[in-house]
CSV table of C-alpha atoms and ligand atoms in Angstrom, one decimal:
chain,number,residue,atom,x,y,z
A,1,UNK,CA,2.7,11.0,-15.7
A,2,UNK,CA,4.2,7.6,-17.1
A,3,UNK,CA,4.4,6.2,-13.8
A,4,UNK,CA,2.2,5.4,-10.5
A,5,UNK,CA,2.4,6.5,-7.3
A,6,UNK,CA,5.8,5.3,-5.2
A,7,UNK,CA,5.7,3.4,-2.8
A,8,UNK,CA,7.3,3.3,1.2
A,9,UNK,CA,6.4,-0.2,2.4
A,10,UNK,CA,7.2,-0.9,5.8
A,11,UNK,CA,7.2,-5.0,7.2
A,12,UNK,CA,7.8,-7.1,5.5
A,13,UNK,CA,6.2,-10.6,6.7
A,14,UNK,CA,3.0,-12.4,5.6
A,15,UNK,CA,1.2,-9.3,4.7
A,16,UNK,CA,4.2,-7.0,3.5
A,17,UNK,CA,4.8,-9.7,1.1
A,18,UNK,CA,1.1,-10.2,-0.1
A,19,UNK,CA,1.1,-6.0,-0.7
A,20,UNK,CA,4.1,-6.5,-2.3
A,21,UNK,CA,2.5,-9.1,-4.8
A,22,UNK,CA,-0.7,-6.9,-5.5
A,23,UNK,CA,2.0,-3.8,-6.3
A,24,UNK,CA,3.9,-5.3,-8.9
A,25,UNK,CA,0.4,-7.2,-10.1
A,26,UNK,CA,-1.6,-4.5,-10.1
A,27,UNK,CA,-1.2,-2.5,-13.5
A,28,UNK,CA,-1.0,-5.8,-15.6
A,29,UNK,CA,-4.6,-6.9,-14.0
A,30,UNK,CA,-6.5,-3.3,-14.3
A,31,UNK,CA,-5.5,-1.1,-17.5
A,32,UNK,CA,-7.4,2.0,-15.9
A,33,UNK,CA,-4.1,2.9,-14.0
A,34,UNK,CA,-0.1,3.8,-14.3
A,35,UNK,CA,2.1,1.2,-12.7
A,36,UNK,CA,3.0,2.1,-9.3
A,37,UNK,CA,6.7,2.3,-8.2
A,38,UNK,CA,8.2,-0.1,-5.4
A,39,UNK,CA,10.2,2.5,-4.2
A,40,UNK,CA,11.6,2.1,-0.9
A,41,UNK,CA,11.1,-1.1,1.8
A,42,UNK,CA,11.6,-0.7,5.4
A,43,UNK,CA,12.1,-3.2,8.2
A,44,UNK,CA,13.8,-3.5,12.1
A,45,UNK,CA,17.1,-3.3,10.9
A,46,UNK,CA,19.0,-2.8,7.2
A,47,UNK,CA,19.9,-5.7,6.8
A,48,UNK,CA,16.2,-8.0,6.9
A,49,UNK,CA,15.4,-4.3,4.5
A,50,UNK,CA,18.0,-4.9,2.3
A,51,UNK,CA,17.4,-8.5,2.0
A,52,UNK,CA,13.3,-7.9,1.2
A,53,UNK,CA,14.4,-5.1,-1.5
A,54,UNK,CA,15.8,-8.1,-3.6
A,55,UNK,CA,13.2,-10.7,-2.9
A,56,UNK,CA,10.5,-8.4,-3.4
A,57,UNK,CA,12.0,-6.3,-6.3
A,58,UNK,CA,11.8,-2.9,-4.3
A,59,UNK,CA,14.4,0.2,-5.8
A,60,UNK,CA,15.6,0.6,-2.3
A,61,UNK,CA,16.0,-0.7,1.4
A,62,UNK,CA,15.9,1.3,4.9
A,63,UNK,CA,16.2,-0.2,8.3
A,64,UNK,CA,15.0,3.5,9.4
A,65,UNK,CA,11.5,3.7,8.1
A,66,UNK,CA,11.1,7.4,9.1
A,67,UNK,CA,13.3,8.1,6.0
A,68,UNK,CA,10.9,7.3,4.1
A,69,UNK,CA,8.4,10.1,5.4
A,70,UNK,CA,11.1,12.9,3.8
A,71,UNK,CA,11.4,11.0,0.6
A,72,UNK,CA,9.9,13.2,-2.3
A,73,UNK,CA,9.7,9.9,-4.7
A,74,UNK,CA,7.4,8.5,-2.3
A,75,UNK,CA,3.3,9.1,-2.3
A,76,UNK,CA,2.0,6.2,-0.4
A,77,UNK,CA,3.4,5.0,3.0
A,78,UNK,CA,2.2,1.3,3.1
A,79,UNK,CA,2.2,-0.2,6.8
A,80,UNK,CA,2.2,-3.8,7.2
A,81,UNK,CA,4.0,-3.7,10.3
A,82,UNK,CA,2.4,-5.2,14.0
A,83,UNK,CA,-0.7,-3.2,15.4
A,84,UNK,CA,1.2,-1.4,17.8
A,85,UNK,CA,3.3,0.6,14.9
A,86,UNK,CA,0.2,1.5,12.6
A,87,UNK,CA,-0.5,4.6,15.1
A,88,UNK,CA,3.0,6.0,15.4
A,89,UNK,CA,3.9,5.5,11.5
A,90,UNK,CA,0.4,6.5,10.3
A,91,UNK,CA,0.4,10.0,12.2
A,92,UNK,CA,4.1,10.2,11.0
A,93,UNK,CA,2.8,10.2,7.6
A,94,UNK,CA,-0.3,11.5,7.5
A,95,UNK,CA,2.0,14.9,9.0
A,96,UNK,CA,4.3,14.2,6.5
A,97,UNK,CA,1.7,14.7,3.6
A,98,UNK,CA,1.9,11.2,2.5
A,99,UNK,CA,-1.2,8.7,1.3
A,100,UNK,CA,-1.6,5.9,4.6
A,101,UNK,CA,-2.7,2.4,3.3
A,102,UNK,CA,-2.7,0.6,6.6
A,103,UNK,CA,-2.9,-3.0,7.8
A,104,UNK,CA,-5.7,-4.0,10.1
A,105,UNK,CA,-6.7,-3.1,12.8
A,106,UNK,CA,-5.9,0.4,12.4
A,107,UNK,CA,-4.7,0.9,16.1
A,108,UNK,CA,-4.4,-1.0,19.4
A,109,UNK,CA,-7.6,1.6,21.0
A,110,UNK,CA,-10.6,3.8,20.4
A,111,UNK,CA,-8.6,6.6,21.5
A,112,UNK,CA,-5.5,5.9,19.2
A,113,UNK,CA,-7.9,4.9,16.2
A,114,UNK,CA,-10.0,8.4,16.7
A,115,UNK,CA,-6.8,10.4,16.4
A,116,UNK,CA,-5.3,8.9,13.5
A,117,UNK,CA,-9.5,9.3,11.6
A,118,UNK,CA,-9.8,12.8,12.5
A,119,UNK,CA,-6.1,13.6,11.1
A,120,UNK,CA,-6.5,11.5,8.3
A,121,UNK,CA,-9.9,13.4,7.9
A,122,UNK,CA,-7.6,17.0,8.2
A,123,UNK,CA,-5.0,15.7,5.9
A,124,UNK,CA,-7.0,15.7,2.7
A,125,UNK,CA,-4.7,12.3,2.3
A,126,UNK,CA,-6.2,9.2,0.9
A,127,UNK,CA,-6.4,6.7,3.6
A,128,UNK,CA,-7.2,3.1,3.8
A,129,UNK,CA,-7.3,-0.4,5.6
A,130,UNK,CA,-6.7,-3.5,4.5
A,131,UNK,CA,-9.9,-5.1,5.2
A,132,UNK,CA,-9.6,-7.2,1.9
A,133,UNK,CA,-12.5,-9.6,2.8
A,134,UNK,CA,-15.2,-6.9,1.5
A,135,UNK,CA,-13.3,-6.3,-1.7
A,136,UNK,CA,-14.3,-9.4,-2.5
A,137,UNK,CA,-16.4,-9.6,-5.7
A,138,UNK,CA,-18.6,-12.8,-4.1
A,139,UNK,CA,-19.1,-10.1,-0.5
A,140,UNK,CA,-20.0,-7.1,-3.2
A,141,UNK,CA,-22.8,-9.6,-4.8
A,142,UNK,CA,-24.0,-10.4,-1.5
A,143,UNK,CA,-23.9,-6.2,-0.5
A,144,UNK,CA,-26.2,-5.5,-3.8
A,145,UNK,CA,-28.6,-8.9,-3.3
A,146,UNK,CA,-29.5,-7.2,0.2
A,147,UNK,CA,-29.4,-3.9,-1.5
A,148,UNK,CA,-31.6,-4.9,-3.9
A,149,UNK,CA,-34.9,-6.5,-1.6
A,150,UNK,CA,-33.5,-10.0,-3.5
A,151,UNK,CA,-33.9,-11.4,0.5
A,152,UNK,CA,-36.8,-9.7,1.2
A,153,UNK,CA,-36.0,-7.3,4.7
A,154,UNK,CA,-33.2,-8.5,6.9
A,155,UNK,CA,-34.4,-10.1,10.2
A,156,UNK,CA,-31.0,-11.4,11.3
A,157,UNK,CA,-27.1,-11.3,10.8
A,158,UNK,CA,-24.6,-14.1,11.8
A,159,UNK,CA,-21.3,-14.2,11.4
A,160,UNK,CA,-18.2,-16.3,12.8
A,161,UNK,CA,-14.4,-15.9,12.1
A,162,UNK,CA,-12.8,-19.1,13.1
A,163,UNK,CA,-8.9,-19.8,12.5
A,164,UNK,CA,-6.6,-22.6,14.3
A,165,UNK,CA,-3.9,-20.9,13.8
A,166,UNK,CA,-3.5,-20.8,18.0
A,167,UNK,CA,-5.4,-23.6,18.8
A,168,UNK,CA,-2.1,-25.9,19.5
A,169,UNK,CA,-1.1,-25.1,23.2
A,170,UNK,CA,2.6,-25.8,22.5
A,171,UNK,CA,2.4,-23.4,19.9
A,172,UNK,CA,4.9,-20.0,20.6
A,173,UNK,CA,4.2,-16.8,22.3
A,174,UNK,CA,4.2,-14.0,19.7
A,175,UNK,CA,3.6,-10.5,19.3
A,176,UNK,CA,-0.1,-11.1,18.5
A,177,UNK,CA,-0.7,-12.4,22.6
A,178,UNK,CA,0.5,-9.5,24.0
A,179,UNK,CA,-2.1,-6.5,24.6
A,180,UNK,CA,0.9,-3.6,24.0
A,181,UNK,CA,1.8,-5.0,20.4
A,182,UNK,CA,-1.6,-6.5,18.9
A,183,UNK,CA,-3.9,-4.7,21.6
A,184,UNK,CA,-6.9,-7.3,21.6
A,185,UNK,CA,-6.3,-10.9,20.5
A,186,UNK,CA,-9.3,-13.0,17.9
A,187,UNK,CA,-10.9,-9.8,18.6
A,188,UNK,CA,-8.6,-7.9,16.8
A,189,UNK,CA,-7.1,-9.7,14.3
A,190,UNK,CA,-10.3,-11.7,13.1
A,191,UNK,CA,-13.1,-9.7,14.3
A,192,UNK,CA,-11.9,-6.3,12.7
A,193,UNK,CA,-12.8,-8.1,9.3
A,194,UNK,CA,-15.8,-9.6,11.1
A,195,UNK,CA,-17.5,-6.9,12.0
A,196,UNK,CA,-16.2,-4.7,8.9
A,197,UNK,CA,-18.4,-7.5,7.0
A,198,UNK,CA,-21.3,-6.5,9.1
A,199,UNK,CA,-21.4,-2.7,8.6
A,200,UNK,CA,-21.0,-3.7,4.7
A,201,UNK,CA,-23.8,-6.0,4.6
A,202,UNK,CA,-26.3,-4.7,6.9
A,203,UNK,CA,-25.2,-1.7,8.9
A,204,UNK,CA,-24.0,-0.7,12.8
A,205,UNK,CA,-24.4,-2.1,15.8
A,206,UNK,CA,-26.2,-0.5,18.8
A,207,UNK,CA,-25.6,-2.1,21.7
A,208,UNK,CA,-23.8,-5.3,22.3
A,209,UNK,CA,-23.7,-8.1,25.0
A,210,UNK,CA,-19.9,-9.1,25.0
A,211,UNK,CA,-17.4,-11.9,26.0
A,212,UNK,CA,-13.9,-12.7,25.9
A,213,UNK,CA,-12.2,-15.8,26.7
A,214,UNK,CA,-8.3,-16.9,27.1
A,215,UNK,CA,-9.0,-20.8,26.1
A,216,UNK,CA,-4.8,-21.0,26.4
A,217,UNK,CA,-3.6,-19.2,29.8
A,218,UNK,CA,0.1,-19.3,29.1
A,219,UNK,CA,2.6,-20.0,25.7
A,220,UNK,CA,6.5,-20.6,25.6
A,221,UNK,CA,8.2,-17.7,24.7
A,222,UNK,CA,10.5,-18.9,21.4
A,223,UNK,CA,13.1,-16.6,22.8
A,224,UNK,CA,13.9,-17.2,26.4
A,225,UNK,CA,12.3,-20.6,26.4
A,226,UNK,CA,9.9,-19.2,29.6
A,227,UNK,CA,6.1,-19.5,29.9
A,228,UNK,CA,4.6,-16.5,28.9
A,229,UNK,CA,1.5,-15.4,30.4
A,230,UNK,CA,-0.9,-14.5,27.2
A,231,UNK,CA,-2.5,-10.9,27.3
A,232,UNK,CA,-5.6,-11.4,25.1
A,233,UNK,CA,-8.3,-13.2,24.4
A,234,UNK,CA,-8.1,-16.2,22.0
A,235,UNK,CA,-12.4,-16.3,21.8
A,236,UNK,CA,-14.9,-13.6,21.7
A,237,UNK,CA,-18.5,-13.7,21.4
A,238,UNK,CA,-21.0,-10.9,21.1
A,239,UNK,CA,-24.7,-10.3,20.5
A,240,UNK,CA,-25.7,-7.3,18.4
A,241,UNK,CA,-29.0,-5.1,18.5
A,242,UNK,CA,-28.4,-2.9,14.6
A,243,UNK,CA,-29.2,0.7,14.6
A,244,UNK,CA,-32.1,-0.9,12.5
A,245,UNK,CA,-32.9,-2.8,15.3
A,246,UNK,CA,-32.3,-6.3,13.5
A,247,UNK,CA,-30.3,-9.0,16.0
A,248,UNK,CA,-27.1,-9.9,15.0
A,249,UNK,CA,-24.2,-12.4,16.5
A,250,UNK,CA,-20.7,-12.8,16.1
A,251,UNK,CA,-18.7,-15.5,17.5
A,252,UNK,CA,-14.9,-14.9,16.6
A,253,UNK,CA,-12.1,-18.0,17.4
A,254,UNK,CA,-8.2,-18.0,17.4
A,255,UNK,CA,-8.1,-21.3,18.7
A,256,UNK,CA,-11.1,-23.3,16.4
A,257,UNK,CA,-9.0,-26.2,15.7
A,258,UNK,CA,-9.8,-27.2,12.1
A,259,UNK,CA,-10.8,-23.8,10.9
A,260,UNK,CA,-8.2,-22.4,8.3
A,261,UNK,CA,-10.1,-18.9,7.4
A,262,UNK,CA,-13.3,-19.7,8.6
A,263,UNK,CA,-14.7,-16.1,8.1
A,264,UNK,CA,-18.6,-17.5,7.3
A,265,UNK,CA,-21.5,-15.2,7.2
A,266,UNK,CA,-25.7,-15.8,7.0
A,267,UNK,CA,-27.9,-13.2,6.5
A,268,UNK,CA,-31.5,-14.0,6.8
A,269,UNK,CA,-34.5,-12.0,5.2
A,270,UNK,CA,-38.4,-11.9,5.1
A,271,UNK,CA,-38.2,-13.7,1.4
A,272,UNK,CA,-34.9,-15.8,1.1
A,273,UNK,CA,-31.5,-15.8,2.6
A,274,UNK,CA,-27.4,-15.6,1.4
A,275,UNK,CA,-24.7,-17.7,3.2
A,276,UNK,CA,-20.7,-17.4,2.9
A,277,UNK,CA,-17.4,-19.4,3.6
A,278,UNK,CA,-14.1,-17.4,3.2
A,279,UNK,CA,-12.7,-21.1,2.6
A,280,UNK,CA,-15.0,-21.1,-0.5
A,281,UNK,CA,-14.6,-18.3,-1.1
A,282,UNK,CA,-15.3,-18.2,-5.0
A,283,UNK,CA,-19.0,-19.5,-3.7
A,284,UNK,CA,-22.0,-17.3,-2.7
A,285,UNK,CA,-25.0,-19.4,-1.4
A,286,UNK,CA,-28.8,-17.6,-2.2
A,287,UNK,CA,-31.8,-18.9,-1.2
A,288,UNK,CA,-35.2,-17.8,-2.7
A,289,UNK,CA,-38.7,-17.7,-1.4
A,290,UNK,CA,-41.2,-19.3,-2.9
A,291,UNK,CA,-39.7,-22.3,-4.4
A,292,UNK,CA,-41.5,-25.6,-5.2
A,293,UNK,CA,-41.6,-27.6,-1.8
A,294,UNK,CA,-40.4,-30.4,-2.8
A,295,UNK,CA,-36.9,-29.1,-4.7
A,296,UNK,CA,-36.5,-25.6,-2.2
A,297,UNK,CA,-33.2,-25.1,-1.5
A,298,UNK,CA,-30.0,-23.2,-1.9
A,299,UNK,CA,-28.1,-22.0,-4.9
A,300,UNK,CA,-24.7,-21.8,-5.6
A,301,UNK,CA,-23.3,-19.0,-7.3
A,302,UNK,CA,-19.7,-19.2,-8.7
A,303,UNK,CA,-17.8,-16.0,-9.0
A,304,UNK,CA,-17.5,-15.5,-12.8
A,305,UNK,CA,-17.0,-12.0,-15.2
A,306,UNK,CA,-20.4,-11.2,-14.2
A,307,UNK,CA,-19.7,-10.3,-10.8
A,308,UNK,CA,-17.5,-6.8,-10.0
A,309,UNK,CA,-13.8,-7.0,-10.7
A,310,UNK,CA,-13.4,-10.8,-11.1
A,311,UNK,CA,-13.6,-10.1,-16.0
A,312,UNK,CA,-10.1,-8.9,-14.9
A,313,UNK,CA,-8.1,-11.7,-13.8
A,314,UNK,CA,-10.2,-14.0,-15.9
A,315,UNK,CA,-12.2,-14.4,-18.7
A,316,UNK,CA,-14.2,-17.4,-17.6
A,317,UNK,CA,-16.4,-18.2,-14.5
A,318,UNK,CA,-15.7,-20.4,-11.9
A,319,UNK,CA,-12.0,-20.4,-12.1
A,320,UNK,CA,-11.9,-18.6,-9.1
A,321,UNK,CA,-10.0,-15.4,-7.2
A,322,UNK,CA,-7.5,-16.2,-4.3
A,323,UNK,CA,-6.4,-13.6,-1.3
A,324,UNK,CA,-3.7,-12.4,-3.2
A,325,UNK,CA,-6.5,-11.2,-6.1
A,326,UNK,CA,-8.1,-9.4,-3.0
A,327,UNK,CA,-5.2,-7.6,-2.4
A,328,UNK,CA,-4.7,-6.8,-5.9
A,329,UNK,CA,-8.7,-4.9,-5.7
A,330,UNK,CA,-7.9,-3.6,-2.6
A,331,UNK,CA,-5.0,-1.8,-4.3
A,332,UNK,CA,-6.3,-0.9,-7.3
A,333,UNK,CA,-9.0,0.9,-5.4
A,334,UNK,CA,-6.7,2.8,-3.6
A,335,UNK,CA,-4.7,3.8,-6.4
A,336,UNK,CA,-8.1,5.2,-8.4
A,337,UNK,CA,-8.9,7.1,-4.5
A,338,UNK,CA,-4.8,8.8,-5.3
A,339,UNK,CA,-5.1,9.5,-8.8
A,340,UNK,CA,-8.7,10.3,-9.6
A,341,UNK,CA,-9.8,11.3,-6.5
A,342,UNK,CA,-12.3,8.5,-5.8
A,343,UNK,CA,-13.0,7.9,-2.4
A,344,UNK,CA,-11.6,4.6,-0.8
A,345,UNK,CA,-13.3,2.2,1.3
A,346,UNK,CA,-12.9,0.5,4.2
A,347,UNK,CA,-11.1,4.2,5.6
A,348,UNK,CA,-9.6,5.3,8.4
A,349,UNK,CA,-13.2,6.1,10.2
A,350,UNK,CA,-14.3,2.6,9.1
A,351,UNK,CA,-11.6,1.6,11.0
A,352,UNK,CA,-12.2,3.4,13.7
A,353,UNK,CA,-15.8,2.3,14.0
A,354,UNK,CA,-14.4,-1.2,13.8
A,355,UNK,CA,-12.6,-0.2,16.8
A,356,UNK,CA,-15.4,1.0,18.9
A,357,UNK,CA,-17.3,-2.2,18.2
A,358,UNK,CA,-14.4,-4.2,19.3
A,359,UNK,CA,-14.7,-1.7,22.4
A,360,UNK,CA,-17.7,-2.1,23.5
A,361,UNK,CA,-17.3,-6.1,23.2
A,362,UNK,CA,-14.4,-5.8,26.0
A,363,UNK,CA,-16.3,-3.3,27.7
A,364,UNK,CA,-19.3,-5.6,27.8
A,365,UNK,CA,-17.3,-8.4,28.7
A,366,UNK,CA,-15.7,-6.7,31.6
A,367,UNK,CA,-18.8,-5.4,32.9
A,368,UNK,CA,-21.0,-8.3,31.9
A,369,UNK,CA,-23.6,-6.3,30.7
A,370,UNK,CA,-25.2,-4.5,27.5
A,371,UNK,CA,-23.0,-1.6,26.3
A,372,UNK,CA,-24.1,0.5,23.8
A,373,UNK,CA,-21.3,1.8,21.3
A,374,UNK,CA,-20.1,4.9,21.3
A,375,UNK,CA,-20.7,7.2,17.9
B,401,LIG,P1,4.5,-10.5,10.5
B,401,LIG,O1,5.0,-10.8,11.9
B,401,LIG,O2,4.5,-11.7,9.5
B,401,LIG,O3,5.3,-9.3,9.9
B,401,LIG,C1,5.6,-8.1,10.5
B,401,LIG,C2,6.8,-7.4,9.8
B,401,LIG,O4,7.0,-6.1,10.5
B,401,LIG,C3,8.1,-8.2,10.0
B,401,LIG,O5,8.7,-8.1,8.7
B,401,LIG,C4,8.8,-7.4,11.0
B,401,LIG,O6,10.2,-7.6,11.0
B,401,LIG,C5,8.4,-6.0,10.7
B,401,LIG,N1,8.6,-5.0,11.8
B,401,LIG,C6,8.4,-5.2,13.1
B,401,LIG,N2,8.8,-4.1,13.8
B,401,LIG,C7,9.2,-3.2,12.9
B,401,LIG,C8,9.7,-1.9,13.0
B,401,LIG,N3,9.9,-1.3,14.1
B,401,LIG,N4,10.1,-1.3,11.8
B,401,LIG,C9,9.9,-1.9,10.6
B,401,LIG,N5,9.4,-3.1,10.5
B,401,LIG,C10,9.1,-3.8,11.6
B,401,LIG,O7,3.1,-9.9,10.7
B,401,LIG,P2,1.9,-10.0,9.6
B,401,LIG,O8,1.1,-11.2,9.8
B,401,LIG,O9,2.4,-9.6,8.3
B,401,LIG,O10,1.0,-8.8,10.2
B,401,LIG,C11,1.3,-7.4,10.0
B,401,LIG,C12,0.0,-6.6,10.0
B,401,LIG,O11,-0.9,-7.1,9.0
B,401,LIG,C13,-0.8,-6.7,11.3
B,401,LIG,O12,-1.3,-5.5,11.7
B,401,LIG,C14,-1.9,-7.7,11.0
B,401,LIG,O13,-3.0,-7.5,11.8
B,401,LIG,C15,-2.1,-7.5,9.6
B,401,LIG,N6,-2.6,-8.7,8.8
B,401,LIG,C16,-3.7,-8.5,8.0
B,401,LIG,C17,-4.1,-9.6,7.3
B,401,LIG,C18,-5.3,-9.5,6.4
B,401,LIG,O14,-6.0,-10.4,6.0
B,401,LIG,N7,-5.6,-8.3,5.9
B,401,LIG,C19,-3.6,-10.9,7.4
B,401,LIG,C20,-2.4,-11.0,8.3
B,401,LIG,C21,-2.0,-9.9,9.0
């Protein structure tokens, strides 16, 4: 037809608005699709909903988001809500026939996240996370340079995702330091990208050797005024063993004062190497074997048309993309997965491999030993 899939968007904070962005963006940037409808937006109560609906140009506003899973004008239920709802409204729409394009991570546990993949499996329903650090053109050149033999064979993997965005220790209690709303802490909110990165660059982890640390025991709740005690871990550290064998580390930080998106990657091969800084993120660094001794070194590669969807924001290179053009990708991919039947990645059982990575980190951590993860 004329028009898109509609869309139920529930939350509406820093990522509700950024999907909301990419949805009204998205047509206008890629001319392969029809323009999706804003249909509905949910939050707590009708009044922060109605309030959204006219900032972020939606049709209509609910306080009750299960409305939105008997609405025939919608297709897609988007959930940008706290970890601790994606479980509840995902199964809730994946029963309800609907598409699921779900904030990370995609549940609070293994056992939650193996549900929702095997129904989202059954349902025949596109499903998706927004892990929009992959969709990145620059982390899709790096992909196809490994891909390709460019590095030679991969002998090692490391990768941090240091933010500050806890590091102050006057800083509030939120939702994100308590285990029933966010389930882990740095693990979960920065590590799910993390180690999302990993499987797309160089595959699965084995085994692991895990540790978490709470660098900030206790944080005043905004409400009450009271200390709070804080349920999660603010660091987490881990070495890998890949199925392929090849060592790997991640070292994930809540509380890296300085960091802003810190998510950095280097990937090391028999004959040359790529490195990567989410704060440059327009920049992929390669490094080639075999140069002249005395001017070896590193190149810089500036995202341009050459490199996936990056011709269709811009015509010319190094202008550079921004998160909200990651979102836009992420979108448009899932829109192609609804209405050509293409399949969509990073999925639910993405997600829930995520999850039993982040598993066995705890596990490891807990028992202070190797754990192998579970497949
Ligand atoms: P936020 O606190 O800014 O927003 C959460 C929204 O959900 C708020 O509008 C809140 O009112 C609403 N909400 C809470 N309970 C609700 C309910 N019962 N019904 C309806 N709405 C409800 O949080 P955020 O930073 O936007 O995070 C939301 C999700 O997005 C989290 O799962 C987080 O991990 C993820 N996230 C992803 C990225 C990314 O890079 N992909 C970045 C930030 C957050």
């Amino acid at each position: 037809g004329m028009s898109g899939p509609g869309f139920g968007l529930i939350g509406t904070g820093f990522m509700g608005r950024a999907h909301a962005i990419a949805l009204h963006e998205v047509a206008v940037v890629f001319d392969d699709i029809a323009r999706p409808r804003a249909v509905c937006v949910s939050d707590r109560d009708d009044e922060r909903a109605g309030r959204a609906a006219a900032e972020l140009r939606f049709e209509r506003a609910t306080g009750d988001w299960r409305s939105l899973l008997k609405d025939p004008a919608i297709d897609v239920l988007d959930i940008c809500t706290p970890n601790h709802l994606h479980f509840e409204m995902a199964r809730a729409a994946l029963a309800a026939g609907k598409h699921v394009y779900c904030e990370k991570p995609l549940a609070l546990d293994v056992r939650e996240a193996a549900t929702l993949a095997a129904a989202a499996r059954e349902s025949g329903a596109v499903h998706g996370l927004g892990l929009n650090y992959t969709a990145n053109p620059m982390a899709q050149v790096a992909r196809e340079l490994i891909a390709a033999g460019e590095i030679g064979d991969v002998v090692h993997f490391t990768g941090r995702y240091f933010e500050d965005y806890m590091a102050d220790r006057d800083g509030p209690f939120t939702w994100r330091c308590e285990r029933a709303l966010a389930g882990a802490g740095a693990l979960a909110d920065l590590g799910s990208h993390l180690v999302n990165m990993l499987h797309f660059l160089v595959g699965r982890p084995q085994r692991v050797l895990g540790e978490v640390h709470i660098a900030i025991p206790e944080r005043r709740d905004p409400a009450t005024g009271a200390l709070r005690r804080v349920e999660n871990e603010d660091i987490a550290r881990a070495l890998i063993e890949l199925e392929s064998g090849v060592p790997a580390t991640l070292e994930i930080s809540r509380v890296a004062t300085g960091r802003k998106c810190g998510l950095t990657f280097e990937v090391y091969g028999t004959r040359g190497s790529i490195a990567f800084d989410q704060e440059r993120m327009n920049e992929l660094k390669l490094y080639g074997a075999g140069q002249a001794a005395a001017r070896a070194g590193y190149q810089t590669i500036l995202a341009g048309p050459a490199h996936g969807d990056y011709a269709r924001f811009c015509p010319s290179p190094g202008h550079g993309l921004g998160i909200n053009d990651l979102k836009v990708i992420e979108l448009h991919n899932f829109i192609r997965a609804v209405e050509c039947g293409e399949g969509f990645y990073p999925d639910f059982d993405e997600g829930l491999a995520v999850q039993r990575v982040m598993a066995a980190i705890e596990t490891s951590g807990a028992e202070r030993a190797w754990v192998d993860v579970e497949h």
